[in-house]
């Protein structure tokens, strides 16, 4: 979502018919990938507009003007969904972002896919990545809210099969690798490394050679997402933008409207320069011969408190 909004920056820097053409392309793509949701977070207070609806148009207008002048912190759940038949649509990657425009900062926490938690609406505990398979984006959002006790305002899903194309369209990414390893014929030495799409996909998926297991993998996912956000904001070639939009249209779905994306570009874009990573911790356990990650409760609460502070709730 932040990545897509960054493309809008290139539009504003363009001129004349070029800008108009890109605007139409962005608008059409945004409409195509929009997937509305019926839910509202139970952890959010009612909007001022709803509270003042009985006070007349003047109160509603004042509330709207205040919201525009003081954009509020928001949260976004980004899910990498593997469409391979064997995975039944489970979310292979789950990353929660909180964006605070006033502090011009983002907090990012990767949620290990094997995390044992209650699946909202089912009354049972399971791996958190099963929530998307059971009930789509809304059940996943509700389950993450239940896990971390913070509101989830928007979502975006990205087909992991398109991840290579996204990175290649951006011209590759550069990350700081903390673990030397080899995977799928690719070598990843320690230090700063540049990755093309295929290398980046293997980089974020490897976990069995990592002594930290799923926690190590979530950190690599965070690094690549951070790099993609920075690269996405620098796209200027119209050909690259068109290629990017084609990939997005085929492989991304989000609750954001085009108006939401314009607001992100206008009020939230500076936050991408200050990204703080929060790390969950836990231990692997076996239940009925199935592996789960049981989160450290104290650390989970610490992460939750930091997210709440960042969301100003």
Short mmCIF file of C-alpha atoms in Angstrom, two decimals, residues 11-239:
data_model
loop_
_atom_site.label_atom_id
_atom_site.label_comp_id
_atom_site.label_asym_id
_atom_site.label_seq_id
_atom_site.Cartn_x
_atom_site.Cartn_y
_atom_site.Cartn_z
CA UNK A 11 2.90 11.33 -11.17
CA UNK A 12 3.07 14.63 -9.30
CA UNK A 13 6.58 15.26 -10.59
CA UNK A 14 5.45 14.67 -14.17
CA UNK A 15 3.81 17.29 -16.34
CA UNK A 16 1.23 17.94 -19.02
CA UNK A 17 -0.34 15.05 -20.92
CA UNK A 18 2.16 12.64 -19.34
CA UNK A 19 0.76 13.36 -15.89
CA UNK A 20 -2.84 13.09 -17.08
CA UNK A 21 -2.11 9.75 -18.75
CA UNK A 22 -0.47 8.37 -15.62
CA UNK A 23 -3.30 9.65 -13.45
CA UNK A 24 -5.82 7.74 -15.54
CA UNK A 25 -3.67 4.60 -15.40
CA UNK A 26 -3.26 4.84 -11.63
CA UNK A 27 -6.96 5.46 -11.11
CA UNK A 28 -7.98 2.48 -13.23
CA UNK A 29 -5.49 0.15 -11.54
CA UNK A 30 -6.62 1.30 -8.09
CA UNK A 31 -10.24 0.56 -9.00
CA UNK A 32 -9.32 -2.90 -10.31
CA UNK A 33 -7.43 -3.97 -7.18
CA UNK A 34 -9.85 -2.48 -4.66
CA UNK A 35 -11.55 -5.10 -2.48
CA UNK A 36 -13.98 -3.44 -0.06
CA UNK A 37 -14.44 -4.86 3.43
CA UNK A 38 -17.48 -4.63 5.67
CA UNK A 39 -15.65 -4.73 9.00
CA UNK A 40 -14.68 -1.88 11.28
CA UNK A 41 -12.14 -2.43 14.01
CA UNK A 42 -13.71 -2.85 17.44
CA UNK A 43 -10.53 -1.32 18.86
CA UNK A 44 -11.19 2.02 17.17
CA UNK A 45 -13.40 4.64 18.78
CA UNK A 46 -16.36 5.85 16.68
CA UNK A 47 -15.38 8.61 14.29
CA UNK A 48 -16.13 12.20 15.21
CA UNK A 49 -18.34 12.42 12.17
CA UNK A 50 -20.56 9.61 13.45
CA UNK A 51 -20.68 11.05 16.96
CA UNK A 52 -21.65 14.50 15.68
CA UNK A 53 -24.08 13.37 12.98
CA UNK A 54 -27.01 14.49 15.10
CA UNK A 55 -25.49 17.95 15.60
CA UNK A 56 -25.99 19.04 12.02
CA UNK A 57 -23.92 19.69 8.92
CA UNK A 58 -21.75 22.34 10.59
CA UNK A 59 -20.36 19.90 13.19
CA UNK A 60 -19.73 17.29 10.51
CA UNK A 61 -17.96 19.83 8.31
CA UNK A 62 -15.78 20.97 11.21
CA UNK A 63 -14.85 17.36 12.03
CA UNK A 64 -13.92 16.66 8.41
CA UNK A 65 -11.74 19.78 8.24
CA UNK A 66 -9.95 18.81 11.46
CA UNK A 67 -9.30 15.29 10.13
CA UNK A 68 -7.84 16.73 6.93
CA UNK A 69 -5.57 19.10 8.87
CA UNK A 70 -4.48 16.41 11.34
CA UNK A 71 -4.26 13.03 9.58
CA UNK A 72 -4.44 10.21 12.10
CA UNK A 73 -2.06 7.26 12.50
CA UNK A 74 -3.17 4.18 10.57
CA UNK A 75 -2.29 0.49 10.48
CA UNK A 76 -1.93 -1.84 7.50
CA UNK A 77 -1.73 -5.63 7.33
CA UNK A 78 0.32 -6.79 4.34
CA UNK A 79 0.00 -10.46 3.44
CA UNK A 80 2.03 -12.43 0.94
CA UNK A 81 -0.33 -15.11 -0.36
CA UNK A 82 1.01 -18.15 -2.15
CA UNK A 83 -1.54 -19.29 -4.72
CA UNK A 84 0.02 -22.68 -5.21
CA UNK A 85 -2.66 -25.36 -4.78
CA UNK A 86 -0.78 -27.10 -1.98
CA UNK A 87 -0.95 -24.05 0.30
CA UNK A 88 -4.72 -23.53 -0.01
CA UNK A 89 -4.33 -19.77 -0.11
CA UNK A 90 -2.59 -19.40 3.25
CA UNK A 91 -0.76 -16.16 3.94
CA UNK A 92 2.92 -17.09 3.73
CA UNK A 93 3.95 -13.63 4.95
CA UNK A 94 2.19 -11.32 7.41
CA UNK A 95 3.57 -7.88 8.20
CA UNK A 96 1.78 -5.23 10.26
CA UNK A 97 2.71 -1.61 9.61
CA UNK A 98 1.68 1.37 11.71
CA UNK A 99 2.16 4.77 10.10
CA UNK A 100 2.20 7.98 12.14
CA UNK A 101 2.21 11.10 9.91
CA UNK A 102 2.80 13.45 12.84
CA UNK A 103 5.94 11.60 13.92
CA UNK A 104 6.82 10.88 10.27
CA UNK A 105 7.60 7.28 11.10
CA UNK A 106 6.61 3.68 10.45
CA UNK A 107 6.75 0.76 12.84
CA UNK A 108 6.90 -2.67 11.27
CA UNK A 109 6.40 -6.07 12.86
CA UNK A 110 6.59 -9.38 11.00
CA UNK A 111 4.26 -12.04 12.38
CA UNK A 112 5.72 -15.55 12.01
CA UNK A 113 3.33 -17.69 10.00
CA UNK A 114 3.48 -20.60 12.50
CA UNK A 115 2.37 -18.38 15.41
CA UNK A 116 -0.17 -20.20 17.57
CA UNK A 117 -3.16 -17.97 18.25
CA UNK A 118 -6.94 -17.93 18.35
CA UNK A 119 -8.48 -17.69 14.89
CA UNK A 120 -11.18 -15.05 15.15
CA UNK A 121 -14.65 -16.30 14.35
CA UNK A 122 -13.76 -19.97 14.73
CA UNK A 123 -13.15 -20.23 18.47
CA UNK A 124 -10.11 -22.46 17.98
CA UNK A 125 -6.35 -22.01 18.11
CA UNK A 126 -4.28 -22.60 14.99
CA UNK A 127 -1.39 -21.18 13.00
CA UNK A 128 -2.12 -17.55 12.26
CA UNK A 129 -1.46 -17.97 8.55
CA UNK A 130 -4.51 -20.26 8.38
CA UNK A 131 -6.83 -17.34 9.14
CA UNK A 132 -6.66 -16.06 5.57
CA UNK A 133 -7.43 -19.51 4.17
CA UNK A 134 -10.40 -19.92 6.52
CA UNK A 135 -12.00 -16.50 6.12
CA UNK A 136 -10.04 -14.25 3.80
CA UNK A 137 -8.63 -10.84 4.62
CA UNK A 138 -11.27 -9.93 7.20
CA UNK A 139 -10.65 -13.02 9.35
CA UNK A 140 -6.90 -12.44 9.08
CA UNK A 141 -7.31 -8.81 10.18
CA UNK A 142 -9.53 -9.82 13.11
CA UNK A 143 -7.06 -12.53 14.17
CA UNK A 144 -4.10 -10.14 14.10
CA UNK A 145 -6.10 -7.66 16.16
CA UNK A 146 -6.80 -10.39 18.69
CA UNK A 147 -3.14 -11.38 18.80
CA UNK A 148 -1.59 -7.93 19.22
CA UNK A 149 -4.56 -6.00 20.67
CA UNK A 150 -4.21 -3.14 18.16
CA UNK A 151 -6.61 -2.05 15.42
CA UNK A 152 -5.97 -3.10 11.82
CA UNK A 153 -7.38 -0.47 9.47
CA UNK A 154 -6.46 -1.69 6.00
CA UNK A 155 -5.03 -4.73 4.24
CA UNK A 156 -3.18 -5.61 1.08
CA UNK A 157 -2.48 -9.06 -0.31
CA UNK A 158 0.32 -9.75 -2.76
CA UNK A 159 0.58 -12.98 -4.73
CA UNK A 160 4.05 -14.25 -3.84
CA UNK A 161 4.37 -15.74 -7.31
CA UNK A 162 4.58 -12.14 -8.63
CA UNK A 163 7.21 -11.06 -6.10
CA UNK A 164 10.06 -11.72 -8.52
CA UNK A 165 8.47 -9.50 -11.17
CA UNK A 166 7.87 -6.67 -8.70
CA UNK A 167 11.51 -6.62 -7.57
CA UNK A 168 12.81 -6.89 -11.14
CA UNK A 169 10.57 -4.03 -12.29
CA UNK A 170 12.07 -1.88 -9.53
CA UNK A 171 15.56 -2.77 -10.78
CA UNK A 172 16.41 -5.01 -7.83
CA UNK A 173 16.90 -4.26 -4.14
CA UNK A 174 19.85 -3.93 -1.76
CA UNK A 175 19.77 -5.37 1.77
CA UNK A 176 22.13 -5.95 4.68
CA UNK A 177 22.47 -9.72 5.12
CA UNK A 178 23.36 -10.95 8.60
CA UNK A 179 23.62 -14.67 7.80
CA UNK A 180 25.74 -16.32 5.14
CA UNK A 181 23.82 -19.13 3.41
CA UNK A 182 23.00 -20.79 0.10
CA UNK A 183 19.51 -21.57 -1.16
CA UNK A 184 18.08 -22.74 -4.50
CA UNK A 185 21.46 -22.33 -6.18
CA UNK A 186 21.94 -18.78 -4.91
CA UNK A 187 24.72 -17.67 -2.59
CA UNK A 188 24.07 -15.00 0.04
CA UNK A 189 27.27 -13.78 1.75
CA UNK A 190 27.18 -11.64 4.88
CA UNK A 191 27.12 -7.90 4.36
CA UNK A 192 25.42 -5.62 1.87
CA UNK A 193 24.09 -7.56 -1.11
CA UNK A 194 22.07 -6.68 -4.21
CA UNK A 195 19.25 -9.02 -5.22
CA UNK A 196 17.22 -9.50 -8.36
CA UNK A 197 13.68 -10.84 -8.18
CA UNK A 198 14.52 -14.55 -8.10
CA UNK A 199 17.27 -14.04 -5.53
CA UNK A 200 15.01 -11.87 -3.37
CA UNK A 201 12.24 -14.48 -3.35
CA UNK A 202 14.62 -17.22 -2.18
CA UNK A 203 16.11 -14.79 0.35
CA UNK A 204 12.76 -14.14 2.06
CA UNK A 205 11.59 -17.76 1.95
CA UNK A 206 14.61 -19.58 3.39
CA UNK A 207 14.22 -20.65 7.03
CA UNK A 208 15.54 -24.18 7.53
CA UNK A 209 19.22 -23.14 7.45
CA UNK A 210 18.56 -20.20 9.75
CA UNK A 211 19.21 -20.93 13.45
CA UNK A 212 16.37 -18.51 14.24
CA UNK A 213 13.96 -20.39 11.98
CA UNK A 214 10.78 -18.49 11.19
CA UNK A 215 11.90 -15.47 13.22
CA UNK A 216 15.00 -15.12 11.06
CA UNK A 217 12.91 -15.36 7.93
CA UNK A 218 10.52 -12.64 9.09
CA UNK A 219 13.50 -10.33 9.62
CA UNK A 220 14.64 -10.91 6.02
CA UNK A 221 11.11 -10.24 4.82
CA UNK A 222 11.16 -6.96 6.72
CA UNK A 223 14.48 -5.98 5.12
CA UNK A 224 13.25 -6.67 1.59
CA UNK A 225 9.95 -4.85 2.16
CA UNK A 226 11.86 -1.85 3.48
CA UNK A 227 14.07 -1.89 0.37
CA UNK A 228 11.07 -2.21 -1.95
CA UNK A 229 9.39 0.79 -0.29
CA UNK A 230 12.48 2.92 -0.89
CA UNK A 231 12.93 1.74 -4.50
CA UNK A 232 9.22 2.11 -5.25
CA UNK A 233 9.35 5.79 -4.38
CA UNK A 234 12.06 6.42 -6.99
CA UNK A 235 10.31 5.03 -10.09
CA UNK A 236 10.30 7.71 -12.81
CA UNK A 237 10.30 5.89 -16.16
CA UNK A 238 6.81 5.69 -17.67
CA UNK A 239 7.65 2.24 -19.09
#
